[in-house]
Amino acid sequence: VKALWSSNNQIETVDQDCFENLKEPTSLDLSRNKITKDFEFLNNLLNLENLYLSDNQIEQISFDYLKNLKNLRLDKNLIKHLPKSLFSG
């Protein structure tokens, strides 16, 4: 699986090892859910290029380990501050 689209559900949390059996996905869409925090599930997705988290309830973000990320959608969340480290990679 190179792409996983799971948008428009009622997802609130994602287990840390949820995607460990996927072979290097490059796209993940979890938009239009109820995710607020706890992004440890992204730790093993080092080849992720496209991450869509729009229309959730995210207040704070940090994705320092996603060095291959090319597209990031965070619109319609509750984010008030973008850390400088978000764009250093």
PDB file of C-alpha atoms in Angstrom:
ATOM      1  CA  VAL A   1       0.000   0.000   0.000  1.00  0.00           C
ATOM      2  CA  LYS A   2       1.481   3.321  -1.087  1.00  0.00           C
ATOM      3  CA  ALA A   3      -1.517   5.476  -0.186  1.00  0.00           C
ATOM      4  CA  LEU A   4      -4.078   5.277   2.570  1.00  0.00           C
ATOM      5  CA  TRP A   5      -7.206   7.429   2.530  1.00  0.00           C
ATOM      6  CA  SER A   6      -9.231   7.356   5.715  1.00  0.00           C
ATOM      7  CA  SER A   7     -10.894  10.725   5.676  1.00  0.00           C
ATOM      8  CA  ASN A   8     -14.334  11.714   6.862  1.00  0.00           C
ATOM      9  CA  ASN A   9     -14.599   9.250   9.717  1.00  0.00           C
ATOM     10  CA  GLN A  10     -14.806   9.743  13.454  1.00  0.00           C
ATOM     11  CA  ILE A  11     -11.148   8.884  14.196  1.00  0.00           C
ATOM     12  CA  GLU A  12      -9.970  10.485  17.423  1.00  0.00           C
ATOM     13  CA  THR A  13      -6.693   8.662  18.028  1.00  0.00           C
ATOM     14  CA  VAL A  14      -4.355   6.456  16.020  1.00  0.00           C
ATOM     15  CA  ASP A  15      -2.337   3.737  17.736  1.00  0.00           C
ATOM     16  CA  GLN A  16       1.416   4.173  17.511  1.00  0.00           C
ATOM     17  CA  ASP A  17       1.916   0.855  15.701  1.00  0.00           C
ATOM     18  CA  CYS A  18      -1.128   1.190  13.447  1.00  0.00           C
ATOM     19  CA  PHE A  19       0.862   1.513  10.213  1.00  0.00           C
ATOM     20  CA  GLU A  20       3.888  -0.625  11.070  1.00  0.00           C
ATOM     21  CA  ASN A  21       2.962  -3.347   8.552  1.00  0.00           C
ATOM     22  CA  LEU A  22       2.570  -0.968   5.640  1.00  0.00           C
ATOM     23  CA  LYS A  23       5.507  -0.964   3.255  1.00  0.00           C
ATOM     24  CA  GLU A  24       6.683   2.598   2.927  1.00  0.00           C
ATOM     25  CA  PRO A  25       3.462   4.497   2.246  1.00  0.00           C
ATOM     26  CA  THR A  26       3.952   7.857   0.570  1.00  0.00           C
ATOM     27  CA  SER A  27       0.476   9.335   1.128  1.00  0.00           C
ATOM     28  CA  LEU A  28      -1.764   9.409   4.159  1.00  0.00           C
ATOM     29  CA  ASP A  29      -5.097  11.196   4.352  1.00  0.00           C
ATOM     30  CA  LEU A  30      -6.702  11.459   7.780  1.00  0.00           C
ATOM     31  CA  SER A  31      -8.590  14.662   7.068  1.00  0.00           C
ATOM     32  CA  ARG A  32     -12.110  15.340   8.332  1.00  0.00           C
ATOM     33  CA  ASN A  33     -11.760  13.318  11.527  1.00  0.00           C
ATOM     34  CA  LYS A  34     -11.486  14.249  15.206  1.00  0.00           C
ATOM     35  CA  ILE A  35      -7.740  13.884  15.732  1.00  0.00           C
ATOM     36  CA  THR A  36      -6.362  16.257  18.355  1.00  0.00           C
ATOM     37  CA  LYS A  37      -2.788  15.176  19.132  1.00  0.00           C
ATOM     38  CA  ASP A  38      -0.445  12.209  19.633  1.00  0.00           C
ATOM     39  CA  PHE A  39       1.316  11.855  16.305  1.00  0.00           C
ATOM     40  CA  GLU A  40       3.651   9.037  17.346  1.00  0.00           C
ATOM     41  CA  PHE A  41       1.993   6.887  14.700  1.00  0.00           C
ATOM     42  CA  LEU A  42       3.940   8.930  12.101  1.00  0.00           C
ATOM     43  CA  ASN A  43       7.341   7.965  13.521  1.00  0.00           C
ATOM     44  CA  ASN A  44       7.742   4.920  11.280  1.00  0.00           C
ATOM     45  CA  LEU A  45       6.439   6.561   8.112  1.00  0.00           C
ATOM     46  CA  LEU A  46       9.780   8.005   7.065  1.00  0.00           C
ATOM     47  CA  ASN A  47       8.995   7.972   3.331  1.00  0.00           C
ATOM     48  CA  LEU A  48       5.758   9.871   3.721  1.00  0.00           C
ATOM     49  CA  GLU A  49       5.506  12.601   1.081  1.00  0.00           C
ATOM     50  CA  ASN A  50       1.863  13.644   1.394  1.00  0.00           C
ATOM     51  CA  LEU A  51       0.116  14.107   4.713  1.00  0.00           C
ATOM     52  CA  TYR A  52      -3.426  15.433   4.895  1.00  0.00           C
ATOM     53  CA  LEU A  53      -4.761  16.314   8.334  1.00  0.00           C
ATOM     54  CA  SER A  54      -7.235  19.039   7.385  1.00  0.00           C
ATOM     55  CA  ASP A  55     -10.453  19.558   9.286  1.00  0.00           C
ATOM     56  CA  ASN A  56      -9.505  17.867  12.543  1.00  0.00           C
ATOM     57  CA  GLN A  57      -9.152  19.340  16.020  1.00  0.00           C
ATOM     58  CA  ILE A  58      -5.360  19.664  16.080  1.00  0.00           C
ATOM     59  CA  GLU A  59      -4.028  22.429  18.314  1.00  0.00           C
ATOM     60  CA  GLN A  60      -0.292  21.760  18.206  1.00  0.00           C
ATOM     61  CA  ILE A  61       2.011  20.036  15.729  1.00  0.00           C
ATOM     62  CA  SER A  62       5.567  18.757  15.447  1.00  0.00           C
ATOM     63  CA  PHE A  63       6.744  16.572  12.592  1.00  0.00           C
ATOM     64  CA  ASP A  64      10.530  16.986  12.797  1.00  0.00           C
ATOM     65  CA  TYR A  65      11.153  13.409  11.658  1.00  0.00           C
ATOM     66  CA  LEU A  66       9.231  13.616   8.348  1.00  0.00           C
ATOM     67  CA  LYS A  67      12.132  14.720   6.153  1.00  0.00           C
ATOM     68  CA  ASN A  68      10.592  13.559   2.849  1.00  0.00           C
ATOM     69  CA  LEU A  69       7.328  15.427   3.342  1.00  0.00           C
ATOM     70  CA  LYS A  70       6.391  17.476   0.271  1.00  0.00           C
ATOM     71  CA  ASN A  71       2.699  18.252   0.874  1.00  0.00           C
ATOM     72  CA  LEU A  72       1.141  18.999   4.233  1.00  0.00           C
ATOM     73  CA  ARG A  73      -2.497  20.044   4.672  1.00  0.00           C
ATOM     74  CA  LEU A  74      -3.487  21.380   8.082  1.00  0.00           C
ATOM     75  CA  ASP A  75      -6.331  23.754   7.225  1.00  0.00           C
ATOM     76  CA  LYS A  76      -9.469  23.859   9.377  1.00  0.00           C
ATOM     77  CA  ASN A  77      -7.761  22.941  12.643  1.00  0.00           C
ATOM     78  CA  LEU A  78      -7.224  24.821  15.897  1.00  0.00           C
ATOM     79  CA  ILE A  79      -3.501  25.531  15.425  1.00  0.00           C
ATOM     80  CA  LYS A  80      -2.321  28.846  16.837  1.00  0.00           C
ATOM     81  CA  HIS A  81       1.435  28.458  16.406  1.00  0.00           C
ATOM     82  CA  LEU A  82       3.681  26.804  13.804  1.00  0.00           C
ATOM     83  CA  PRO A  83       7.071  25.831  15.224  1.00  0.00           C
ATOM     84  CA  LYS A  84      10.145  26.918  13.259  1.00  0.00           C
ATOM     85  CA  SER A  85      11.353  23.312  13.196  1.00  0.00           C
ATOM     86  CA  LEU A  86       8.327  22.330  11.100  1.00  0.00           C
ATOM     87  CA  PHE A  87       9.992  23.746   7.979  1.00  0.00           C
ATOM     88  CA  SER A  88      13.602  22.747   8.614  1.00  0.00           C
ATOM     89  CA  GLY A  89      14.168  19.652   6.605  1.00  0.00           C
TER      90      GLY A  89
END
